[in-house]
Amino acid sequence: MSVFTLSESPRYPIETVDIALGERGYPIRIGNGLIGEATSFDGVPKSALAMVVTNTTVAPLYAQPLIAALRKRHARVELIQLPDGEHHKDWATLNLIFDALLTHGADRKTVLYALGGGVVGDMTGFAAASYMRGVPFVQVPTTLLAQVDSSVGGKTGINHPRGKNMIGAFHQPLAVVADLDTLATLPERELRAGLAEIIKYGPIADAEFFGWMEEHLDALLAREAAALRYAVRRSCEIKAEVVAHDEREAGLRAILNYGHTFGHAIEAGLGFGTWLHGEAVACGMVMAADLSVRLGHLPDESAQRIARLIERAGLPIVGPRLGAEQYLALMRLDKKAEDGEIRFVVVDSLGHALLRGAPDAVVREVIARHGG
Ligand code: NAD
Ligand code: GLY
């Protein structure tokens, strides 16, 4: 396991971003050393039993300090270790969580803690949404991607072999505790995948943040603590605002899926786990930017800026050769599709996005240029 240094890593005060969802609202706490501190979990009800759900990669790194902190809030803390990987985000692995909950006598007050990346977070959240019709859970994200996106907003679920995140539920956590120190052990490829979801927020919601990313990409790749901290906080602020306006994706929230329509087709088409989620989204954003240009929404120069930033982040800008028919068939299953019509997030101008249909012929042009 490589351990990178978070360069110039002073202990900043904890920052909090609030998700304003009334009685389902919660804090996102961002800081250093949070996992091992009982106070990071203030506000989570004390209960007889807590279950830490993680995987075999993250458990040896972070389970012990978390369990020690949680023992101050819960009389008993049990650990569930799932197999690692996107290809395990399925029914069989979900059932391992239910088996363990039943084995340990979990009841409706048991709190689940999702310790890991987006895969662990999405599955634990779905288990919490459905076990005994709903139990509380806390997100403790340990990848950059999970800290800036998947741990926030309450989307939970698993993949179906034919489609990404096809089975799931909305279930908000009680809190998100993002410990920036965990990013020191993240493999380089995973760091870059996380950058994709950070880059996403610029074109859809904040042109200034896009400019900041252009300026600070090298600092983020070098894991400079101040840059990572700002990127995580700004991403969470943007996501918090979108989710507060549209928790269940009646409209606005769909913009968070920029790049995901093409991206999910890449993930499913290649088999889950072949490309990382962030890699597929990165390439999907380049394709969706090109589509935005072809539909007359976005100046070509802006699409080029998006592609350049993604390429500088070491992320793919050319898709796999799945063939246009497979791309189209997979995208027709996308959750945003209506009556078989695929709807794409198109960028209108840097910082603003819309949901639009597109003629198949134009989508084929995009695929011919970028995706085989
Ligand atoms: P991941 O959960 O597979 O984690 C990536 C890898 O890093 C795994 O091997 C994991 O074990 C390892 N890892 C985790 N933390 C580590 C650490 N600190 N040090 C070393 N290794 C560590 O992938 P991800 O990119 O975090 O999440 C992708 C998933 O998130 C996808 O399934 C995607 O669909 C989902 N997602 C969900 C939402 C949502 O709103 N719910 C949003 C975006 C993405
Ligand atoms: N990642 C998309 C969403 O949370 O809506």
Coordinates of C-alpha atoms and ligand atoms in Angstrom, one line a residue:
M1 CA 0.0 0.0 0.0
S2 CA 1.5 3.4 -1.0
V3 CA 1.1 6.2 1.4
F4 CA 1.3 9.6 -0.2
T5 CA 2.0 12.6 1.9
L6 CA -0.6 15.3 2.0
S7 CA 1.9 18.0 1.5
E8 CA 1.8 21.1 3.9
S9 CA -0.8 19.4 6.0
P10 CA -1.6 21.8 8.8
R11 CA -4.5 20.8 11.1
Y12 CA -7.2 23.2 9.9
P13 CA -10.4 23.6 11.9
I14 CA -13.3 21.4 10.9
E15 CA -15.5 22.8 8.3
T16 CA -19.2 22.0 8.1
V17 CA -21.5 22.2 5.1
D18 CA -25.2 21.7 5.9
I19 CA -27.7 19.9 3.8
A20 CA -30.9 21.9 4.2
L21 CA -33.6 19.2 4.0
G22 CA -35.6 20.1 7.1
E23 CA -36.0 17.0 9.3
R24 CA -33.9 15.0 6.9
G25 CA -31.1 17.6 6.9
Y26 CA -27.6 16.8 8.1
P27 CA -24.1 18.1 8.4
I28 CA -21.1 17.2 6.2
R29 CA -18.0 17.6 8.4
I30 CA -14.7 18.0 6.5
G31 CA -11.4 18.0 8.3
N32 CA -8.3 16.0 9.4
G33 CA -8.2 13.2 11.9
L34 CA -12.0 12.9 12.1
I35 CA -12.4 9.2 11.9
G36 CA -10.8 8.6 15.3
E37 CA -12.6 11.4 17.1
A38 CA -15.9 10.5 18.9
T39 CA -17.0 14.2 18.5
S40 CA -17.1 13.9 14.7
F41 CA -20.3 11.9 15.2
D42 CA -22.0 14.3 17.5
G43 CA -25.8 14.3 16.9
V44 CA -25.9 10.6 15.9
P45 CA -28.2 8.9 18.4
K46 CA -26.5 6.6 20.9
S47 CA -27.7 3.0 20.5
A48 CA -26.8 -0.4 21.8
L49 CA -25.4 -1.6 18.5
A50 CA -23.5 0.0 15.6
M51 CA -22.4 -1.8 12.5
V52 CA -19.4 -0.6 10.5
V53 CA -19.7 -1.7 6.9
T54 CA -16.5 -1.5 4.9
N55 CA -14.5 -3.7 2.6
T56 CA -11.4 -5.8 2.8
T57 CA -9.1 -3.0 1.5
V58 CA -10.3 -0.2 3.7
A59 CA -10.8 -2.2 6.9
P60 CA -7.1 -2.7 7.7
L61 CA -6.5 1.0 7.1
Y62 CA -9.3 2.7 9.0
A63 CA -11.7 0.4 10.8
Q64 CA -9.9 0.3 14.1
P65 CA -9.8 4.0 14.8
L66 CA -13.4 4.3 13.8
I67 CA -14.5 1.5 16.0
A68 CA -12.6 2.9 18.9
A69 CA -14.3 6.3 18.4
L70 CA -17.8 4.7 18.1
R71 CA -17.4 2.7 21.3
K72 CA -17.9 6.0 23.1
R73 CA -21.4 6.2 21.5
H74 CA -22.5 2.6 21.1
A75 CA -22.3 -0.2 23.6
R76 CA -21.4 -2.7 20.9
V77 CA -19.7 -2.1 17.5
E78 CA -19.5 -4.9 14.9
L79 CA -17.6 -4.9 11.7
I80 CA -18.8 -6.2 8.3
Q81 CA -16.1 -6.6 5.5
L82 CA -17.4 -6.8 2.0
P83 CA -15.4 -7.9 -1.0
D84 CA -13.9 -4.9 -2.8
G85 CA -14.9 -3.7 -6.3
E86 CA -17.6 -2.2 -8.4
H87 CA -18.4 -5.7 -9.8
H88 CA -19.4 -6.6 -6.2
K89 CA -22.0 -3.8 -6.1
D90 CA -24.8 -6.3 -6.5
W91 CA -27.5 -8.4 -4.8
A92 CA -25.2 -11.1 -3.5
T93 CA -23.0 -8.5 -1.7
L94 CA -26.0 -6.6 -0.4
N95 CA -27.2 -9.8 1.1
L96 CA -24.0 -10.2 3.0
I97 CA -24.9 -7.0 4.8
F98 CA -28.4 -8.3 5.6
D99 CA -27.0 -11.6 6.8
A100 CA -24.6 -9.8 9.2
L101 CA -27.3 -7.5 10.5
L102 CA -29.5 -10.4 11.4
T103 CA -26.6 -12.5 12.8
H104 CA -25.7 -9.6 15.2
G105 CA -29.3 -9.0 16.1
A106 CA -29.5 -5.5 14.6
D107 CA -32.8 -3.7 15.3
R108 CA -34.4 -0.5 14.1
K109 CA -32.1 1.7 16.3
T110 CA -28.9 0.1 15.1
V111 CA -26.8 2.7 13.3
L112 CA -24.9 1.6 10.1
Y113 CA -21.6 3.4 9.3
A114 CA -20.5 3.2 5.7
L115 CA -16.7 3.4 5.8
G116 CA -15.2 3.4 2.3
G117 CA -15.7 4.7 -1.2
G118 CA -18.9 5.1 -3.2
V119 CA -19.4 1.4 -3.6
V120 CA -19.5 0.7 0.1
G121 CA -21.5 4.0 0.6
D122 CA -24.2 3.2 -2.0
M123 CA -24.6 -0.4 -0.8
T124 CA -24.7 0.4 2.9
G125 CA -27.1 3.2 2.3
F126 CA -29.4 0.8 0.4
A127 CA -29.1 -1.8 3.1
A128 CA -30.0 1.0 5.7
A129 CA -33.0 2.1 3.5
S130 CA -34.4 -1.4 3.3
Y131 CA -33.4 -3.3 6.5
M132 CA -36.6 -3.4 8.7
R133 CA -38.0 -0.8 6.3
G134 CA -35.3 1.7 7.2
V135 CA -32.6 2.2 9.8
P136 CA -30.2 5.2 10.4
F137 CA -26.8 5.4 8.7
V138 CA -23.8 7.6 8.6
Q139 CA -21.4 8.1 5.6
V140 CA -17.7 8.0 6.4
P141 CA -16.3 8.5 2.8
T142 CA -12.6 7.6 2.3
T143 CA -12.2 8.2 -1.5
L144 CA -12.0 11.6 -3.1
L145 CA -15.0 10.7 -5.2
A146 CA -17.1 9.7 -2.2
Q147 CA -16.1 12.8 -0.3
V148 CA -17.1 15.2 -3.1
D149 CA -20.2 13.3 -4.4
S150 CA -21.5 9.9 -3.6
S151 CA -21.7 10.3 0.2
V152 CA -23.9 13.4 -0.1
G153 CA -27.5 13.5 -1.2
G154 CA -29.0 10.2 -0.2
K155 CA -28.9 8.2 -3.5
T156 CA -28.2 4.6 -2.6
G157 CA -28.3 1.4 -4.6
I158 CA -26.7 -1.4 -6.5
N159 CA -26.0 -2.2 -10.2
H160 CA -28.0 -4.6 -12.4
P161 CA -25.9 -6.4 -15.1
R162 CA -27.9 -4.4 -17.7
G163 CA -27.7 -1.0 -16.1
K164 CA -25.8 1.1 -13.6
N165 CA -27.4 1.9 -10.2
M166 CA -30.7 0.5 -11.4
I167 CA -32.0 -0.8 -8.1
G168 CA -32.0 1.6 -5.1
A169 CA -33.7 4.1 -2.9
F170 CA -33.3 7.6 -1.7
H171 CA -32.3 7.5 2.0
Q172 CA -30.4 10.4 3.6
P173 CA -27.6 9.7 6.1
L174 CA -27.6 11.3 9.5
A175 CA -24.2 12.8 8.9
V176 CA -21.3 12.7 6.5
V177 CA -17.8 12.7 8.1
A178 CA -15.1 13.3 5.4
D179 CA -11.7 12.8 6.9
L180 CA -9.2 14.3 4.4
D181 CA -6.3 12.3 6.0
T182 CA -7.7 9.1 4.3
L183 CA -6.8 10.6 0.9
A184 CA -3.1 9.9 1.7
T185 CA -3.5 6.2 1.1
L186 CA -5.7 6.5 -2.0
P187 CA -4.1 4.9 -5.2
E188 CA -3.2 7.5 -7.9
R189 CA -5.8 6.1 -10.3
E190 CA -8.6 6.5 -7.7
L191 CA -7.5 10.1 -6.9
R192 CA -7.8 11.0 -10.6
A193 CA -11.2 9.3 -10.8
G194 CA -12.3 11.5 -8.0
L195 CA -11.1 14.6 -9.8
A196 CA -13.6 13.8 -12.6
E197 CA -16.6 14.4 -10.3
I198 CA -15.0 17.6 -9.0
I199 CA -14.5 18.9 -12.5
K200 CA -18.1 18.1 -13.2
Y201 CA -19.4 20.8 -10.8
G202 CA -17.7 23.6 -12.8
P203 CA -19.5 23.3 -16.2
I204 CA -22.9 22.6 -14.6
A205 CA -23.0 25.1 -11.8
D206 CA -19.9 27.3 -11.2
A207 CA -17.8 28.8 -14.0
E208 CA -15.5 30.4 -11.4
F209 CA -14.8 27.0 -9.7
F210 CA -14.0 25.6 -13.2
G211 CA -11.4 28.4 -13.5
W212 CA -10.1 27.5 -10.0
M213 CA -9.7 23.8 -11.1
E214 CA -7.8 24.9 -14.2
E215 CA -5.4 26.8 -11.9
H216 CA -5.1 24.3 -9.1
L217 CA -5.2 20.9 -10.9
D218 CA -1.5 20.4 -10.4
A219 CA -1.8 21.1 -6.7
L220 CA -4.7 18.6 -6.4
L221 CA -2.7 15.9 -8.3
A222 CA 0.2 16.6 -5.8
R223 CA -2.3 16.1 -3.0
E224 CA -1.7 19.6 -1.5
A225 CA -3.8 19.7 1.6
A226 CA -5.2 23.2 1.1
A227 CA -6.3 22.5 -2.5
L228 CA -7.9 19.2 -1.6
R229 CA -9.7 20.8 1.3
Y230 CA -11.1 23.6 -0.8
A231 CA -12.1 21.3 -3.7
V232 CA -14.0 18.9 -1.3
R233 CA -15.7 21.8 0.5
R234 CA -16.8 23.7 -2.7
S235 CA -18.0 20.4 -4.3
C236 CA -20.1 19.6 -1.2
E237 CA -21.5 23.2 -1.2
I238 CA -22.6 22.9 -4.8
K239 CA -24.1 19.5 -4.3
A240 CA -25.8 20.5 -1.1
E241 CA -27.5 23.4 -2.9
V242 CA -28.8 21.3 -5.7
V243 CA -30.0 18.5 -3.4
A244 CA -31.8 21.0 -1.1
H245 CA -33.7 22.3 -4.1
D246 CA -34.5 18.9 -5.6
E247 CA -33.9 16.0 -3.3
R248 CA -35.6 13.3 -5.5
E249 CA -34.5 14.5 -8.9
A250 CA -37.8 15.9 -10.2
G251 CA -35.8 18.3 -12.3
L252 CA -32.7 20.3 -11.3
R253 CA -30.8 17.4 -9.7
A254 CA -30.4 15.7 -13.0
I255 CA -27.6 18.2 -13.8
L256 CA -25.4 16.2 -11.4
N257 CA -25.6 13.5 -14.0
Y258 CA -23.5 15.5 -16.5
G259 CA -21.4 12.9 -18.3
H260 CA -23.2 10.0 -16.7
T261 CA -25.4 9.0 -19.6
F262 CA -22.5 8.2 -21.8
G263 CA -20.5 7.2 -18.7
H264 CA -22.9 4.6 -17.4
A265 CA -23.1 3.1 -20.9
I266 CA -19.3 2.7 -20.9
E267 CA -19.3 1.1 -17.4
A268 CA -22.1 -1.4 -18.2
G269 CA -20.9 -2.0 -21.8
L270 CA -17.4 -2.9 -20.7
G271 CA -18.5 -4.8 -17.5
F272 CA -18.6 -3.0 -14.2
G273 CA -15.2 -2.3 -12.8
T274 CA -13.3 -2.3 -16.1
W275 CA -13.2 1.4 -16.2
L276 CA -13.6 3.2 -12.9
H277 CA -16.8 5.2 -12.5
G278 CA -14.9 8.5 -12.5
E279 CA -13.0 7.6 -15.7
A280 CA -16.3 6.7 -17.5
V281 CA -17.9 10.0 -16.3
A282 CA -14.8 12.0 -17.4
C283 CA -15.0 10.6 -20.9
G284 CA -18.8 11.0 -20.8
M285 CA -18.4 14.7 -20.0
V286 CA -16.2 15.2 -23.1
M287 CA -18.9 13.4 -25.2
A288 CA -21.7 15.4 -23.6
A289 CA -19.8 18.7 -24.2
D290 CA -19.4 17.8 -27.8
L291 CA -23.1 17.0 -28.0
S292 CA -23.8 20.4 -26.4
V293 CA -21.8 22.1 -29.1
R294 CA -23.6 20.1 -31.9
L295 CA -27.0 21.0 -30.4
G296 CA -26.0 24.6 -30.6
H297 CA -25.8 25.2 -26.8
L298 CA -22.1 25.5 -26.1
P299 CA -19.3 27.3 -27.9
D300 CA -16.7 24.9 -29.2
E301 CA -14.0 26.7 -27.3
S302 CA -15.7 25.9 -24.0
A303 CA -16.0 22.2 -24.9
Q304 CA -12.3 22.3 -25.7
R305 CA -11.5 23.7 -22.3
I306 CA -13.5 21.0 -20.6
A307 CA -11.7 18.3 -22.6
R308 CA -8.3 19.8 -21.9
L309 CA -8.8 19.9 -18.2
I310 CA -10.0 16.3 -18.2
E311 CA -7.0 15.2 -20.2
R312 CA -4.6 17.1 -17.9
A313 CA -6.1 15.2 -15.0
G314 CA -5.0 12.0 -16.7
L315 CA -8.5 10.9 -17.4
P316 CA -9.7 9.4 -20.7
I317 CA -11.2 11.6 -23.4
V318 CA -11.8 8.8 -25.9
G319 CA -14.3 6.1 -25.1
P320 CA -14.1 2.4 -25.7
R321 CA -15.3 1.0 -29.1
L322 CA -18.6 -0.4 -28.0
G323 CA -20.3 0.5 -31.3
A324 CA -23.0 3.1 -31.7
E325 CA -25.8 0.6 -31.4
Q326 CA -24.6 -0.7 -28.0
Y327 CA -24.1 2.8 -26.7
L328 CA -27.6 3.8 -27.8
A329 CA -29.2 0.6 -26.4
L330 CA -27.6 1.1 -23.0
M331 CA -28.4 4.7 -22.8
R332 CA -32.1 4.0 -23.5
L333 CA -32.1 2.2 -20.2
D334 CA -30.8 5.3 -18.4
K335 CA -32.9 6.5 -15.5
K336 CA -33.4 9.9 -17.2
A337 CA -34.9 8.4 -20.3
E338 CA -38.6 8.9 -20.9
D339 CA -40.7 6.8 -23.3
G340 CA -37.4 5.4 -24.7
E341 CA -36.1 8.9 -25.5
I342 CA -32.6 9.4 -24.0
R343 CA -32.2 12.7 -22.2
F344 CA -28.8 14.2 -21.8
V345 CA -27.3 16.8 -19.5
V346 CA -26.1 19.5 -21.9
V347 CA -23.9 22.4 -20.9
D348 CA -25.5 25.7 -22.0
S349 CA -22.6 27.9 -21.0
L350 CA -19.8 27.2 -18.5
G351 CA -21.6 27.1 -15.2
H352 CA -25.1 26.3 -16.5
A353 CA -26.6 23.0 -17.7
L354 CA -30.0 21.7 -19.0
L355 CA -31.6 18.4 -19.7
R356 CA -32.3 17.8 -23.4
G357 CA -33.2 15.1 -25.9
A358 CA -31.1 14.7 -29.0
P359 CA -31.7 13.2 -32.4
D360 CA -30.0 9.7 -32.7
A361 CA -28.1 11.0 -35.7
V362 CA -26.4 13.7 -33.7
V363 CA -25.6 11.2 -30.8
R364 CA -24.1 8.9 -33.5
E365 CA -21.8 11.7 -34.6
V366 CA -20.6 12.2 -31.1
I367 CA -20.0 8.5 -30.7
A368 CA -18.2 8.3 -34.0
R369 CA -15.9 11.1 -32.9
H370 CA -15.2 10.0 -29.3
G371 CA -16.5 6.5 -28.7
G372 CA -15.7 4.0 -31.4
Ligands
NAD1 P1 -14.9 2.6 -4.8 O1 -15.8 2.6 -3.7 O2 -14.8 1.3 -5.6 O3 -13.4 2.9 -4.1 C1 -12.3 2.9 -5.0 C2 -11.2 2.0 -4.5 O4 -10.5 2.6 -3.5 C3 -11.7 0.7 -3.9 O5 -10.8 -0.3 -4.2 C4 -11.6 0.9 -2.4 O6 -11.5 -0.2 -1.6 C5 -10.4 1.8 -2.3 N1 -10.3 2.7 -1.2 C6 -11.3 3.4 -0.6 N2 -10.8 4.3 0.3 C7 -9.4 4.1 0.3 C8 -8.4 4.8 0.9 N3 -8.6 5.8 1.7 N4 -7.1 4.4 0.7 C9 -6.9 3.3 -0.1 N5 -7.9 2.7 -0.8 C10 -9.1 3.1 -0.6 O7 -15.1 3.7 -5.8 P2 -15.5 5.3 -5.7 O8 -14.8 6.0 -6.8 O9 -15.2 5.8 -4.3 O10 -17.1 5.2 -5.9 C11 -17.6 4.8 -7.1 C12 -19.1 4.4 -6.9 O11 -19.8 5.5 -6.4 C13 -19.8 4.0 -8.1 O12 -20.4 2.8 -7.9 C14 -20.7 5.1 -8.4 O13 -21.9 4.6 -9.1 C15 -21.0 5.6 -7.1 N6 -21.5 7.0 -7.0 C16 -22.7 7.2 -6.3 C17 -23.1 8.5 -6.2 C18 -24.4 8.8 -5.4 O14 -24.9 9.9 -5.5 N7 -24.8 7.9 -4.6 C19 -22.5 9.6 -6.9 C20 -21.3 9.3 -7.6 C21 -20.8 8.0 -7.6
GLY2 N1 -24.4 11.8 -8.4 C1 -25.7 12.2 -8.9 C2 -26.6 12.6 -7.8 O1 -26.3 12.5 -6.6 O2 -27.7 13.0 -8.1

